[in-house]
Coordinates of C-alpha atoms in Angstrom, one line a residue:
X7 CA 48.5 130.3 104.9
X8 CA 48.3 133.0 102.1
X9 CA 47.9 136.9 103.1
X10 CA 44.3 137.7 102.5
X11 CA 44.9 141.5 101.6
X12 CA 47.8 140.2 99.5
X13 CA 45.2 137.3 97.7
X14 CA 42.5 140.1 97.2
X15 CA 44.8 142.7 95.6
X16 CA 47.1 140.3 93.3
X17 CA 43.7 138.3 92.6
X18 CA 44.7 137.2 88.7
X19 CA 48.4 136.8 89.8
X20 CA 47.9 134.6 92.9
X21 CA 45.6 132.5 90.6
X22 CA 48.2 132.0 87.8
X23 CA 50.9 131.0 90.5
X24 CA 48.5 128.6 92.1
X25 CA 47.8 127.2 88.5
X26 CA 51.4 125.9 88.5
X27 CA 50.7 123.0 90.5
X28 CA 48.3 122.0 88.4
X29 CA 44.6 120.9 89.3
X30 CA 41.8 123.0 90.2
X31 CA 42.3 125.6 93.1
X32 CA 39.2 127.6 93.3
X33 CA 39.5 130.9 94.8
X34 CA 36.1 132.7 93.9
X35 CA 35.1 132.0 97.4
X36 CA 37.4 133.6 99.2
X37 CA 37.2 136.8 96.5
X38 CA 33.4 136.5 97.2
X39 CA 34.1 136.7 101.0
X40 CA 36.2 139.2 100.6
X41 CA 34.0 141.5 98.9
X42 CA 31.8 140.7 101.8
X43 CA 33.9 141.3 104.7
X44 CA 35.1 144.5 102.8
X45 CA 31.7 145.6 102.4
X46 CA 30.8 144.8 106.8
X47 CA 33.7 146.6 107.6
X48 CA 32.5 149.9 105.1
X49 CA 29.5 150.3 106.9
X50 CA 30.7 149.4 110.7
X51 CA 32.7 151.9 109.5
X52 CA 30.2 154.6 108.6
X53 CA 27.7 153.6 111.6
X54 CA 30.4 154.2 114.3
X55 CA 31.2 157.8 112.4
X56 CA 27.1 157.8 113.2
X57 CA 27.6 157.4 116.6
X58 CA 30.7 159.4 117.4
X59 CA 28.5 162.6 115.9
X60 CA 25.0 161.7 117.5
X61 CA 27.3 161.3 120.9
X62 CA 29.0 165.3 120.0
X63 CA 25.2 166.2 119.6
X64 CA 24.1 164.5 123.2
X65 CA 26.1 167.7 124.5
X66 CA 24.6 170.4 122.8
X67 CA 21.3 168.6 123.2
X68 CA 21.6 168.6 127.3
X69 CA 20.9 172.1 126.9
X70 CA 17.3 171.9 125.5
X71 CA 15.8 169.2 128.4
X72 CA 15.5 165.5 128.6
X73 CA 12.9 165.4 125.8
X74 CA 15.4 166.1 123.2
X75 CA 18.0 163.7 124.9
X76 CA 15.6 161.2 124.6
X77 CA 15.4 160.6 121.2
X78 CA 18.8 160.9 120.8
X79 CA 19.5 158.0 123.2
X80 CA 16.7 155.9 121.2
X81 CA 19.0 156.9 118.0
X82 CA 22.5 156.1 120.0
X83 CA 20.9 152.6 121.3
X84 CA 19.9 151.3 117.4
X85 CA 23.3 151.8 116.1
X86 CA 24.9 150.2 118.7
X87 CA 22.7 147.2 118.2
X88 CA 23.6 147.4 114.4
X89 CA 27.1 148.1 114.7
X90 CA 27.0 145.1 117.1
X91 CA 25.0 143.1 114.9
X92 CA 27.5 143.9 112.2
X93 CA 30.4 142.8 114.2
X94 CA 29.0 139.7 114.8
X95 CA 28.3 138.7 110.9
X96 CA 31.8 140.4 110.2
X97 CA 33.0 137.4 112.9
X98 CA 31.5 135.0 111.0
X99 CA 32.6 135.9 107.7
X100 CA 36.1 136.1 108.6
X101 CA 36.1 132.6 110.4
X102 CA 34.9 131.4 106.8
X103 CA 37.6 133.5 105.2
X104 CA 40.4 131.7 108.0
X105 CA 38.9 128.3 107.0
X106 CA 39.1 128.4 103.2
X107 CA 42.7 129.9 102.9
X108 CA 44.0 127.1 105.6
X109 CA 43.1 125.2 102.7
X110 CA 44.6 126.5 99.7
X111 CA 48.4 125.9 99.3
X112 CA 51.5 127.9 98.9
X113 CA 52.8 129.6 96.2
X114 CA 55.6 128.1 94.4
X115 CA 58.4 130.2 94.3
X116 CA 59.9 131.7 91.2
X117 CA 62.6 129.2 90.7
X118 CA 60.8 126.5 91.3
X119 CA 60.9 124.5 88.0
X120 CA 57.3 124.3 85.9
X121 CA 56.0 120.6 85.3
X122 CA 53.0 118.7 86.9
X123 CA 54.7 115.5 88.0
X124 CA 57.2 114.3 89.6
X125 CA 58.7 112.9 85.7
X126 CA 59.1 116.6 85.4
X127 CA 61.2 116.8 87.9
X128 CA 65.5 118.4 87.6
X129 CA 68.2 116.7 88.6
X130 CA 70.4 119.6 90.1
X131 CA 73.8 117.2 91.2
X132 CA 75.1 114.1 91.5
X133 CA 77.4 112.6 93.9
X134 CA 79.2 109.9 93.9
X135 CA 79.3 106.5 91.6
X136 CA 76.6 104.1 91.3
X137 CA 78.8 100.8 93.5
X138 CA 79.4 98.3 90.5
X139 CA 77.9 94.8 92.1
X140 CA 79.3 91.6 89.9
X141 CA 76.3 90.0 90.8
X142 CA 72.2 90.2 90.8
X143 CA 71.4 92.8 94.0
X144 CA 69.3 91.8 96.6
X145 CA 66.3 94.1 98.0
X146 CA 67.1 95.5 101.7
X147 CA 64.0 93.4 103.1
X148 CA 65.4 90.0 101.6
X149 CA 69.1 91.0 103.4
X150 CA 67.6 92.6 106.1
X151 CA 66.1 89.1 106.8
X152 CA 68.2 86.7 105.8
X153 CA 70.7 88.7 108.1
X154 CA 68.0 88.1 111.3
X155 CA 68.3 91.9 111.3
X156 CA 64.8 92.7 110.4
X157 CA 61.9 90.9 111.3
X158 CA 58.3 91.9 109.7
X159 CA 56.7 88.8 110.9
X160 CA 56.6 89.2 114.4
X161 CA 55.9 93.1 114.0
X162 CA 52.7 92.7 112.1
X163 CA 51.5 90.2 114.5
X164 CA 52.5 92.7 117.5
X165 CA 50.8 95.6 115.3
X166 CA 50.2 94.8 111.8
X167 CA 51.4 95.8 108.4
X168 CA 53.6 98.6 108.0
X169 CA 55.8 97.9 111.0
X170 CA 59.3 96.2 111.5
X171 CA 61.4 94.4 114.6
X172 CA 64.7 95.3 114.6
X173 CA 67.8 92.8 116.0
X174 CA 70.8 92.8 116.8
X175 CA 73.2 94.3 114.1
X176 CA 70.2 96.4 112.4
X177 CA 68.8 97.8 115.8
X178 CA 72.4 98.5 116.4
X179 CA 72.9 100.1 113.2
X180 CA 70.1 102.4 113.9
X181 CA 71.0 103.7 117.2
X182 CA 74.3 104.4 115.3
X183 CA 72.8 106.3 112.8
X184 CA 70.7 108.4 115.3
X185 CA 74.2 109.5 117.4
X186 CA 76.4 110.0 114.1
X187 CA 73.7 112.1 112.2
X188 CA 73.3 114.7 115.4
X189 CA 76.3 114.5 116.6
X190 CA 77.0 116.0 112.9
X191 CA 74.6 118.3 112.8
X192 CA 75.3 120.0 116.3
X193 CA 79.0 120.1 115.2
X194 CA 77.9 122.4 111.9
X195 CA 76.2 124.9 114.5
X196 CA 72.7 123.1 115.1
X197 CA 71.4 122.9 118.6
X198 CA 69.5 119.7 119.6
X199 CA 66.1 119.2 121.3
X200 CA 63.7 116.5 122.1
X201 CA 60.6 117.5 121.9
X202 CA 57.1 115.9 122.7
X203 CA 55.7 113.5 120.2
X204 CA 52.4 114.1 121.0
X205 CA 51.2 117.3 119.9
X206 CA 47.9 119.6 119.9
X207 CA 45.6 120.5 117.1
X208 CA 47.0 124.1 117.2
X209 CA 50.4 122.9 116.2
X210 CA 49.2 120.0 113.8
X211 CA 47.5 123.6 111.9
X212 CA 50.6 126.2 112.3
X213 CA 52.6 124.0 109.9
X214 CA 49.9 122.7 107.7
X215 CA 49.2 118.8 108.6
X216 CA 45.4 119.8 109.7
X217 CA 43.0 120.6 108.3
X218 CA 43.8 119.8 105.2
X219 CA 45.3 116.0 105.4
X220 CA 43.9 114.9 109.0
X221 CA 43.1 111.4 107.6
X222 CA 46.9 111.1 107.5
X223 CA 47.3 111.4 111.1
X224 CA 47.4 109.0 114.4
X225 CA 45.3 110.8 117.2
X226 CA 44.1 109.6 120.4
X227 CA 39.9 109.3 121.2
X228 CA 38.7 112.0 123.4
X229 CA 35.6 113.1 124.5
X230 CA 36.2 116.6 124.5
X231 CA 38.0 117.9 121.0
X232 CA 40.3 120.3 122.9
X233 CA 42.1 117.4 124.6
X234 CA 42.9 115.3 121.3
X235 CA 46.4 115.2 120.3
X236 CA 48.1 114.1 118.0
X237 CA 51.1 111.6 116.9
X238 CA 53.5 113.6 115.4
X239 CA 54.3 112.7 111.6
X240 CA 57.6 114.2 111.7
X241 CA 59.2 116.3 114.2
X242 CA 58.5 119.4 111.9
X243 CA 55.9 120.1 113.9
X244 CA 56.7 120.3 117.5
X245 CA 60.1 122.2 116.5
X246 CA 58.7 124.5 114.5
X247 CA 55.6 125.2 116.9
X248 CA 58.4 125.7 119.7
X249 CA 58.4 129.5 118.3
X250 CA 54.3 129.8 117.6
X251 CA 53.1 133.2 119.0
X252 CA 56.3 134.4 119.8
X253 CA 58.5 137.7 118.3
X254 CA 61.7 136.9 118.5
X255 CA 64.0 139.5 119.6
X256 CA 67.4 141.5 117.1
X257 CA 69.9 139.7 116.7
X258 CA 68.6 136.1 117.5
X259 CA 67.5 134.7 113.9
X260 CA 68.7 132.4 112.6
X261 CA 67.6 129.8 114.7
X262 CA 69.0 126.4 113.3
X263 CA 67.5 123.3 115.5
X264 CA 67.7 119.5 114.9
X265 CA 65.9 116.9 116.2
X266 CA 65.8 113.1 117.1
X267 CA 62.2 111.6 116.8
X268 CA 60.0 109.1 115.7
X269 CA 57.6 109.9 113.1
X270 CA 53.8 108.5 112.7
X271 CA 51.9 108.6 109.7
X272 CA 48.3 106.6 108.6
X273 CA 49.9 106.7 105.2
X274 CA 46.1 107.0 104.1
X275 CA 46.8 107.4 100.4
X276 CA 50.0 105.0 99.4
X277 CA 48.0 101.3 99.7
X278 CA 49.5 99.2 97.4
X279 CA 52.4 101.1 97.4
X280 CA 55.5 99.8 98.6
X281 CA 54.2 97.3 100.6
X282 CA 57.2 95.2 101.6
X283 CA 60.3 96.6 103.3
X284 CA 60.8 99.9 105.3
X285 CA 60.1 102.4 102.8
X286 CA 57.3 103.4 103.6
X287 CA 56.4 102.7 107.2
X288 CA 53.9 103.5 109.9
X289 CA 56.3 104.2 112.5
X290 CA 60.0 105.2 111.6
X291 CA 62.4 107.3 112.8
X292 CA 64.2 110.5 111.3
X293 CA 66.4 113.2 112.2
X294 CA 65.2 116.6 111.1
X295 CA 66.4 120.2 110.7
X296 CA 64.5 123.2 111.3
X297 CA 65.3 126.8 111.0
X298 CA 63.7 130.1 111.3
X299 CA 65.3 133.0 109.6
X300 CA 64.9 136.3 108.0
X301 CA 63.0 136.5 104.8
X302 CA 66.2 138.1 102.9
X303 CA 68.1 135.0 104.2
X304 CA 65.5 132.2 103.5
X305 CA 66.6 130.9 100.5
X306 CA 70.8 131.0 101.2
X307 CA 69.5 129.3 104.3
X308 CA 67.7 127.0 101.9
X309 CA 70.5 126.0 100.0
X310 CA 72.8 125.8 103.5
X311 CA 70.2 123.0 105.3
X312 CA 70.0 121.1 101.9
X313 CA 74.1 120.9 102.4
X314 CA 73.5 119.6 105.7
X315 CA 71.6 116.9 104.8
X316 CA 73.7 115.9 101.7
X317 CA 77.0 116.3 103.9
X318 CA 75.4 113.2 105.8
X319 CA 75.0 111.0 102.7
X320 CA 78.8 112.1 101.9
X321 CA 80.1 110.8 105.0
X322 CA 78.7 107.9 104.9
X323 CA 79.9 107.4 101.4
X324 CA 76.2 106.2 99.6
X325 CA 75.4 107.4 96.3
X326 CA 73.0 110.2 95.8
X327 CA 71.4 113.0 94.0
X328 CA 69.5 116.2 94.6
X329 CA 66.4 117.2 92.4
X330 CA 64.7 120.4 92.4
X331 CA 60.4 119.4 92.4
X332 CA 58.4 121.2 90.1
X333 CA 55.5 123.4 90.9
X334 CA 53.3 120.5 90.5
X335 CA 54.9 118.1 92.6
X336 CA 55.4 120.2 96.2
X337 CA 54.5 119.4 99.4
X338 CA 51.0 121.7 100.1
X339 CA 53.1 124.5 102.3
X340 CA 56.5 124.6 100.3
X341 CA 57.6 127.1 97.9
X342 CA 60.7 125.3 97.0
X343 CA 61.8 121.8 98.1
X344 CA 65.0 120.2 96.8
X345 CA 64.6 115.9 97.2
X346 CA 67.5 114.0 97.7
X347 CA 67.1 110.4 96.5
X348 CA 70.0 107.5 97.2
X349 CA 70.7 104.9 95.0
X350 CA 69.3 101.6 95.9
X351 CA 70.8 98.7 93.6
X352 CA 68.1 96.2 95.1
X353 CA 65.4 98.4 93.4
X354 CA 67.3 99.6 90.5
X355 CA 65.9 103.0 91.7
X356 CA 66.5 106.4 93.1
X357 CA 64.8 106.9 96.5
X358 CA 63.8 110.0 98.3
X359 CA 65.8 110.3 101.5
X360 CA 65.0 113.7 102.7
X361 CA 63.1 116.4 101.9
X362 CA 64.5 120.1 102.4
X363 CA 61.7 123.1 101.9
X364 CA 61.5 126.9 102.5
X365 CA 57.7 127.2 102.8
X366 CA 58.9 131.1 103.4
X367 CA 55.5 132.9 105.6
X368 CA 53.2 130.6 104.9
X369 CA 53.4 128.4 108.3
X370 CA 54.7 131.4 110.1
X371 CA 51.4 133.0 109.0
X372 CA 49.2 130.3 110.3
X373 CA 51.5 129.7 113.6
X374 CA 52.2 133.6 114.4
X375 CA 56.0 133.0 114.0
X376 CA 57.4 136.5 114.0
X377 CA 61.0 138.7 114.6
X378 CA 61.7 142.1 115.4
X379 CA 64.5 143.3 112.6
X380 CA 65.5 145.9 114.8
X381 CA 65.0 147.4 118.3
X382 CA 61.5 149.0 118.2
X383 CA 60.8 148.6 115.0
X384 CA 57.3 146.5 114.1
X385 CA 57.2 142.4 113.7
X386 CA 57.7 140.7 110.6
X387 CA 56.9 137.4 109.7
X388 CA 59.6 134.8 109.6
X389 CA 60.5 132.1 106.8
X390 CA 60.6 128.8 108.1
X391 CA 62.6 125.9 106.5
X392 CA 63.0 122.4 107.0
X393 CA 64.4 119.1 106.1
X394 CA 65.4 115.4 106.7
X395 CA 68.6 115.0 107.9
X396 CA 67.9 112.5 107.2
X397 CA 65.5 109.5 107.9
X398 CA 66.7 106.8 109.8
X399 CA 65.4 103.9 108.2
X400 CA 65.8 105.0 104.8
X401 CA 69.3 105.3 104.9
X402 CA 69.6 101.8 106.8
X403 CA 67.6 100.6 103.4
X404 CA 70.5 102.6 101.2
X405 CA 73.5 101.6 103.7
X406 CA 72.1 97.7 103.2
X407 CA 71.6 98.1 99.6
X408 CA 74.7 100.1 98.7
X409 CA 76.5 98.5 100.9
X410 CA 75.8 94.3 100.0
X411 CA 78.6 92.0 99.0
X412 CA 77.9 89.0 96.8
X413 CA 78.2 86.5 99.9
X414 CA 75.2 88.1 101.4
X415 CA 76.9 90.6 104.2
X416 CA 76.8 94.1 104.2
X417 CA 79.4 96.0 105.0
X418 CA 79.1 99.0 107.1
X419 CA 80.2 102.4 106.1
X420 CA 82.9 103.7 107.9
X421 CA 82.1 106.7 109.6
X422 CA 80.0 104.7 111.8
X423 CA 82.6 102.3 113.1
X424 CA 82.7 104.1 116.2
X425 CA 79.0 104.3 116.8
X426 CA 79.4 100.5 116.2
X427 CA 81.5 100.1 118.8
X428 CA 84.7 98.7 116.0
X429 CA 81.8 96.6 114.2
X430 CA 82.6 97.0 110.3
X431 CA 80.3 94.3 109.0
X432 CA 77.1 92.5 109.3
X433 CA 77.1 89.3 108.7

């Protein structure tokens, strides 16, 4: 969420950054509630300087009898009932105010490159060599099932499209990608949770899923609002609501956490789109990274989790680059996001494989995420940052794809050998 007072006194600025993503972000009703709320508190403001002199005068008026303490009173009682009455409307104006800015996005950050689409997009490295294949490639959902490693049959009639069966090799495979991605990340100085999957409104709000895209989300029927929860869509949100309405203390930022989870999304606005394979799933699994740091540190941090992630693709020895999204084509709460997309020979395409943003305040804002720089001195906000490290299903797609010999079999990188307990192919 954007700072109000910040909005309000960097009106023509604020506009001109939010014009970088392109479309039309009005803010002339949160200027006009502005003026509003500015013009409620004004005269709360002058009433209550009202009623701290009429209650001075009740003492010099005790002297001359309860006739002239009377009218007084009458006086004191009407500008409680307006300054109450003002309060009230003031309550209601900034509950509109909270409302309208939980929809209105981030700011993109400085160096985040200009462009509306994702074709304006900068390719910031490259690693690796595209694997040279002597024959036609196959698509990961033809090997996947010739292999009798995937099966989307029986999963759409157990739940319907968008889902997948795993067997043998590939559920295999998967659980080995799990253990060798955190097992990773812990050894570079990430400590591991497993958080809930379900999760409650508040938290679906303090990193920016609700209000705004609530059609994209799984939740379960209940009666009473306060006990819906939700499925998470990545586990984003219960890691970083781990620290919501909390200060943390000197000396404990950065936190760096990582996580094992699935992740649930409605996918409410891709029909059509990538409709076969695991791409883009209901249900899938990821591995993310989560951190919350200092504001001088955010973007070093940035660049640091991005490294992460990439150190996983470079290990497993798949193809890859890393692209810096223009304004127009971030996530709603990010300032910055750097994609990294894998090669997949099937598709003749790059892929996004993991996302890493620093949304800086803007979900610490909305969750309450502070840290105290120094012993007594006041709370700040924190940045928060996170990213894919990396999806699970994605990189089976890129390991399949990559990793496809002409006679059909797919050999498995070899930092997973271990996790696979000496397995080195999948035939």
């Amino acid at each position: 969420m954007l700072d109000l007072k910040y909005v309000l006194a960097n009106f023509d600025e604020v506009a001109a950054k939010l014009a970088r993503r392109g479309g039309s972000i009005d803010l002339t009703p949160i200027k006009r509630l502005g003026a509003e709320r500015l013009r409620l508190l004004q005269e709360s403001e002058a009433l209550r300087q009202r009623q701290n002199a009429a209650n001075e005068g009740m003492k010099a008026l005790a002297k001359e009898g309860p006739e002239a303490m009377a009218g007084a009173r009458a006086e004191l009682k009407e500008l409680s009932g307006r300054i109450k009455a003002l309060q009230e409307e003031l309550g209601g104006v900034e509950a509109e105010i909270e409302q309208a800015l939980l929809f209105i996005p981030n700011l993109p950050a400085e160096t985040t490159p200009d462009g509306k689409t994702e074709a304006d997009n900068q390719v910031v490295r490259t690693w690796g060599e595209k694997p040279t294949l002597d024959f036609t490639p196959k698509t990961h959902d033809e090997l996947g099932v010739s292999l009798g490693i995937l099966d989307f049959d029986r999963a759409a009639k157990i739940s319907g499209a968008r889902f997948v069966v795993l067997r043998n090799a590939g559920a295999r495979l998967e659980r080995a990608l799990v253990s060798f991605m955190l097992d990773l990340h812990t050894s570079r100085g990430y400590q591991e949770v497993l958080p809930p999957y379900l999760v409650n409104r508040a938290s679906m709000v303090g990193t920016g899923q609700l209000p705004k895209f609530e059609e994209d989300a799984f939740k379960t029927a209940e009666a009473d609002p306060q006990d819906v929860r939700y499925l998470i869509p990545t586990a984003e949100v219960p890691v970083t609501n781990l620290y919501r309405e909390e200060i943390q203390e000197p000396g404990t930022l950065p936190i760096r956490n990582c996580a094992f989870t699935p992740s649930f999304r409605r996918e409410a606005g891709s029909y059509g789109r990538d409709t076969k394979g695991l791409i883009r799933q209901h249900q899938f699994h990821k591995v993310e990274l989560v951190k919350i740091v200092e504001p001088e540190r955010s973007y070093e941090e940035l660049e640091g989790l991005t490294a992460d992630a990439e150190e996983v693709l470079k290990r497993l020895g798949l193809h890859y680059r890393v692209i810096a999204l223009c304004a127009g084509d971030l996530g709603f709460g990010s300032a910055k996001t750097y994609d990294l997309e894998v090669w997949l020979p099937g598709q003749g395409a790059y892929r996004e494989i993991s996302s890493c943003s620093n949304f800086e305040d803007f979900q610490a804002r909305r969750a309450s995420i502070k840290y105290r720089p120094a012993p007594g001195e006041k709370p700040r906000l924190a940045h928060t940052i996170n990213g894919s490290g990396l999806a699970i299903g994605r990189t089976l797609v890129a390991i399949l794809e990559q990793g496809q010999r002409a006679d059909g079999s797919i050999a498995i990188p070899e930092a997973l050998w271990p996790y696979m307990g000496g397995l080195k192919e999948i035939r």
